[in-house]
CSV table of C-alpha atoms in Angstrom, one decimal:
chain,number,residue,atom,x,y,z
D,1,MET,CA,79.8,90.2,136.3
D,2,TYR,CA,82.4,91.8,134.2
D,3,LYS,CA,84.7,88.4,134.3
D,4,GLY,CA,86.0,87.9,130.6
D,5,LEU,CA,85.0,91.2,129.5
D,6,SER,CA,87.7,93.2,127.4
D,7,ALA,CA,89.5,95.7,129.7
D,8,LEU,CA,88.8,98.3,127.3
D,9,VAL,CA,85.0,97.9,127.7
D,10,VAL,CA,85.0,97.6,131.3
D,11,LEU,CA,87.2,100.6,131.8
D,12,GLY,CA,85.1,102.7,129.5
D,13,PRO,CA,86.4,106.4,128.7
D,14,LEU,CA,89.6,107.1,130.3
D,15,CYS,CA,90.2,110.5,131.5
D,16,PHE,CA,93.4,111.6,129.6
D,17,GLY,CA,91.4,113.2,126.5
D,18,GLN,CA,91.5,117.0,127.0
D,19,TYR,CA,90.2,117.8,123.4
D,20,GLN,CA,87.0,116.2,122.2
D,21,PHE,CA,85.6,115.5,118.7
D,22,GLU,CA,82.5,114.1,117.4
D,23,VAL,CA,82.0,112.1,114.0
D,24,LYS,CA,78.5,111.9,113.0
D,25,GLU,CA,77.7,109.0,110.8
D,26,ALA,CA,81.0,107.5,111.0
D,27,SER,CA,79.1,104.7,109.1
D,28,LYS,CA,75.6,103.6,108.3
D,29,THR,CA,75.6,102.1,112.0
D,30,TYR,CA,77.8,104.0,114.2
D,31,ASN,CA,78.8,107.6,115.4
D,32,ALA,CA,82.0,108.3,117.2
D,33,ILE,CA,83.2,110.4,120.0
D,34,ILE,CA,87.1,111.0,120.1
D,35,GLN,CA,89.1,112.3,123.2
D,36,VAL,CA,92.8,113.1,122.7
D,37,GLU,CA,95.5,114.4,125.1
D,38,ASN,CA,97.3,117.0,123.1
D,39,CYS,CA,96.6,119.6,120.1
D,40,TYR,CA,99.3,121.8,118.7
D,41,ASN,CA,100.6,123.1,115.3
D,42,GLY,CA,97.3,121.8,113.1
D,43,GLN,CA,97.8,118.2,114.6
D,44,CYS,CA,96.3,116.3,117.7
D,45,GLY,CA,97.8,113.0,119.2
D,46,GLY,CA,99.2,111.2,122.4
D,47,LYS,CA,96.9,109.0,124.4
D,48,GLY,CA,93.2,109.0,123.5
D,49,THR,CA,90.0,107.1,123.2
D,50,VAL,CA,87.3,106.5,120.8
D,51,GLU,CA,83.8,105.8,122.0
D,52,LEU,CA,81.4,104.1,119.5
D,53,PHE,CA,77.8,104.7,119.6
D,54,ASP,CA,75.1,103.1,117.5
D,55,ASN,CA,72.2,105.0,115.7
D,56,ARG,CA,70.1,104.7,119.0
D,57,ASN,CA,72.9,106.8,120.8
D,58,SER,CA,73.8,103.8,123.0
D,59,LYS,CA,77.4,103.1,123.6
D,60,VAL,CA,78.9,100.0,121.8
D,61,GLN,CA,82.4,99.9,123.1
D,62,THR,CA,85.5,102.2,123.9
D,63,PHE,CA,88.8,101.8,122.2
D,64,VAL,CA,92.2,103.2,123.5
D,65,SER,CA,95.0,104.3,121.4
D,66,ASP,CA,98.5,105.4,122.4
D,67,ASP,CA,99.0,107.9,119.7
D,68,LEU,CA,95.5,109.0,118.4
D,69,VAL,CA,96.7,111.3,115.6
D,70,VAL,CA,94.1,113.7,114.3
D,71,ASN,CA,95.0,115.9,111.3
D,72,LEU,CA,93.1,119.2,111.3
D,73,LYS,CA,92.4,121.3,108.6
D,74,GLN,CA,93.9,124.9,108.3
D,75,GLY,CA,92.2,127.3,110.6
D,76,GLN,CA,90.6,124.5,112.9
D,77,LYS,CA,91.5,125.3,116.5
D,78,PRO,CA,90.3,122.9,119.0
D,79,THR,CA,89.4,124.1,122.5
D,80,PRO,CA,89.9,122.0,125.5
D,81,GLY,CA,86.6,120.6,126.9
D,82,LYS,CA,84.8,121.7,123.8
D,83,MET,CA,83.3,119.3,121.2
D,84,MET,CA,84.5,120.0,117.7
D,85,GLN,CA,82.8,118.1,114.8
D,86,LEU,CA,85.0,116.1,112.4
D,87,LYS,CA,84.1,114.9,108.8
D,88,ASN,CA,84.9,111.3,107.9
D,89,GLU,CA,87.8,112.2,105.8
D,90,GLU,CA,89.5,113.9,108.8
D,91,SER,CA,88.5,111.3,111.3
D,92,PRO,CA,91.2,108.6,112.8
D,93,VAL,CA,88.5,106.3,113.0
D,94,MET,CA,87.8,103.9,109.8
D,95,ILE,CA,84.8,101.7,109.7
D,96,ASN,CA,84.3,99.0,107.1
D,97,ASP,CA,83.9,95.2,106.8
D,98,PHE,CA,87.5,94.3,106.5
D,99,ASN,CA,87.2,90.4,106.9
D,100,PHE,CA,84.0,90.2,104.5
D,101,ASP,CA,81.8,88.7,107.1
D,102,GLY,CA,79.0,91.0,106.7
D,103,THR,CA,79.4,93.1,109.7
D,104,GLU,CA,81.2,96.3,110.1
D,105,ASP,CA,84.9,96.5,111.8
D,106,VAL,CA,86.8,99.2,113.1
D,107,ALA,CA,90.2,100.7,112.6
D,108,ILE,CA,91.6,103.2,115.2
D,109,ARG,CA,94.5,105.3,114.2
D,110,ASN,CA,97.6,104.7,116.3
D,111,GLY,CA,100.6,106.8,115.6
D,112,ASN,CA,102.8,106.7,112.4
D,113,MET,CA,104.5,103.5,112.3
D,114,GLY,CA,103.7,102.5,108.7
D,115,ASN,CA,105.9,102.2,105.8
D,116,TYR,CA,108.3,105.2,105.7
D,117,GLY,CA,106.6,106.7,108.6
D,118,ALA,CA,102.8,106.5,107.3
D,119,ALA,CA,99.8,106.3,109.3
D,120,SER,CA,99.3,103.2,111.4
D,121,TYR,CA,96.2,101.6,112.7
D,122,ASP,CA,94.9,99.1,115.3
D,123,VAL,CA,92.0,97.0,113.6
D,124,TYR,CA,89.2,95.4,115.6
D,125,VAL,CA,86.9,92.9,114.0
D,126,PHE,CA,83.3,92.3,115.2
D,127,ASN,CA,82.8,89.1,117.0
D,128,SER,CA,79.3,87.9,116.8
D,129,THR,CA,79.6,85.4,119.5
D,130,ARG,CA,81.2,87.9,122.1
D,131,MET,CA,79.0,90.6,120.5
D,132,SER,CA,82.0,93.0,120.7
D,133,PHE,CA,85.1,94.2,118.7
D,134,MET,CA,88.2,92.1,119.3
D,135,LYS,CA,91.6,93.4,118.1
D,136,SER,CA,93.0,91.4,115.1
D,137,LYS,CA,96.8,90.9,115.2
D,138,GLU,CA,97.0,90.3,111.4
D,139,LEU,CA,95.1,92.9,110.1
D,140,THR,CA,96.9,95.3,112.7
D,141,ASP,CA,100.2,94.2,111.5
D,142,LEU,CA,99.0,94.9,107.9
D,143,ALA,CA,97.6,98.2,108.7
D,144,SER,CA,100.8,99.1,110.7
D,145,SER,CA,103.4,98.2,108.1
D,146,SER,CA,102.2,99.7,104.8
D,147,PHE,CA,101.2,103.3,103.3
D,148,ASP,CA,98.3,104.2,105.4
D,149,LEU,CA,95.3,101.8,105.8
D,150,PHE,CA,94.9,99.1,103.3
D,151,ASP,CA,92.2,99.6,100.6
D,152,VAL,CA,89.0,97.2,101.0
D,153,ASP,CA,87.9,95.8,97.5
D,154,ALA,CA,84.2,94.5,98.5
D,155,LYS,CA,83.4,93.0,95.2
D,156,ARG,CA,86.5,90.9,94.8
D,157,LYS,CA,87.0,90.4,98.7
D,158,ARG,CA,90.5,91.5,98.7
D,159,LEU,CA,92.5,93.8,101.0
D,160,ILE,CA,95.2,95.9,99.0
D,161,ALA,CA,98.1,97.2,100.7
D,162,ASN,CA,100.8,99.5,99.3
D,163,GLY,CA,104.3,100.1,100.2
D,164,LYS,CA,107.8,101.1,98.8
D,165,SER,CA,111.5,100.3,99.2
D,166,GLY,CA,114.1,103.0,98.8
D,167,CYS,CA,113.6,105.7,96.0
D,168,CYS,CA,112.5,103.7,93.4
D,169,ARG,CA,110.6,100.4,94.0
D,170,ILE,CA,106.7,100.5,94.6
D,171,PHE,CA,104.8,97.5,95.8
D,172,THR,CA,101.1,96.7,95.6
D,173,MET,CA,100.1,93.4,97.6
D,174,GLU,CA,96.6,91.9,97.6
D,175,TYR,CA,95.3,89.4,100.4
D,176,ALA,CA,92.3,87.1,100.4
D,177,VAL,CA,90.8,86.7,104.0
D,178,ILE,CA,90.4,83.0,104.7
D,179,PRO,CA,87.6,82.3,107.3
D,180,ASN,CA,89.1,80.8,110.6
D,181,LYS,CA,92.6,80.9,109.1
D,182,GLY,CA,93.5,84.5,108.4
D,183,LEU,CA,95.1,86.6,105.6
D,184,ASP,CA,96.6,84.8,102.3
D,185,MET,CA,98.7,87.1,100.0
D,186,VAL,CA,97.5,86.2,96.5
D,187,PHE,CA,99.1,89.0,94.4
D,188,GLU,CA,102.1,91.2,94.3
D,189,LYS,CA,103.1,93.9,92.0
D,190,GLU,CA,106.7,95.5,92.1
D,191,GLU,CA,107.4,98.6,90.0
D,192,ASP,CA,110.9,99.0,89.7
D,193,MET,CA,111.9,102.5,88.5
D,194,SER,CA,115.6,102.3,89.3
D,195,ASN,CA,116.5,102.6,85.8
D,196,GLU,CA,115.6,106.4,84.9
D,197,ASP,CA,115.0,104.9,81.2
D,198,GLN,CA,112.5,102.3,81.9
D,199,VAL,CA,110.2,100.7,84.4
D,200,LYS,CA,110.2,97.0,85.2
D,201,ILE,CA,106.8,95.6,86.3
D,202,ILE,CA,107.1,92.3,88.1
D,203,THR,CA,103.7,90.7,88.9
D,204,LYS,CA,103.3,87.4,91.2
D,205,GLU,CA,99.8,85.6,91.3
D,206,LYS,CA,99.1,82.7,93.4
D,207,ILE,CA,97.1,80.3,91.3
D,208,ASN,CA,95.9,76.9,92.5
D,209,ASN,CA,98.5,77.5,95.3
D,210,LYS,CA,101.5,78.1,92.8
D,211,TRP,CA,103.0,81.5,92.1
D,212,ILE,CA,103.0,82.5,88.5
D,213,THR,CA,105.4,85.3,87.9
D,214,LYS,CA,105.5,87.6,85.0
D,215,THR,CA,108.0,90.5,83.9
D,216,LYS,CA,107.3,93.4,81.5
D,217,VAL,CA,109.5,96.4,80.7
D,218,TYR,CA,108.0,99.7,79.6
D,219,PRO,CA,109.8,102.9,78.4
D,220,ALA,CA,109.9,105.4,81.2
D,221,ASP,CA,108.1,108.1,79.3
D,222,GLN,CA,105.3,105.7,78.3
D,223,TYR,CA,104.5,104.2,81.5
D,224,ASN,CA,101.3,105.4,83.4
D,225,ARG,CA,100.8,103.9,86.8
D,226,LYS,CA,97.0,104.4,86.6
């Protein structure tokens, strides 16, 4: 009866989580129970699991992470085997509609493999045919190569990722999600501050499948990133 199901669903919670956390109202639909292997010096990490429950307290799915990082606030001291409550901003689980199909998807923290050691995430999108969350390679790659998890602009239906190169070049990339095809980068902004007296802004925008490039230069003391 289990043939074809994801191994993560079949195995259920694996027994390498000594420290336990609960995130109530992780979204409008889900709550989460988190188990992780190690906690020390204000941070938890190592192998871990995330059990997702719906509002009726029925288990939906179990996810596994090789490095389920949980950053604790000052003074928080988890005890092995004892449940600790986490707020959403402390949680290694992010829930949002990442592919703009009207259903919530899940991002699970998996170490610090992002740009310059930033947080990285495995991203799972809800598959309405299989009625389960399936790992998205494209979204996982994006969430594992930029500064932290990408932002979601639901109004414009864009995913916005950030990164940098060296000391002085900052990048902002915007992606459209094309149904049944994947991600398509449609905008890029580079802020080049290698010259201490000026900031060069290079924008590239895809319009009708053609890239339009614009360059502007601002005095450094007059440029406001916001």
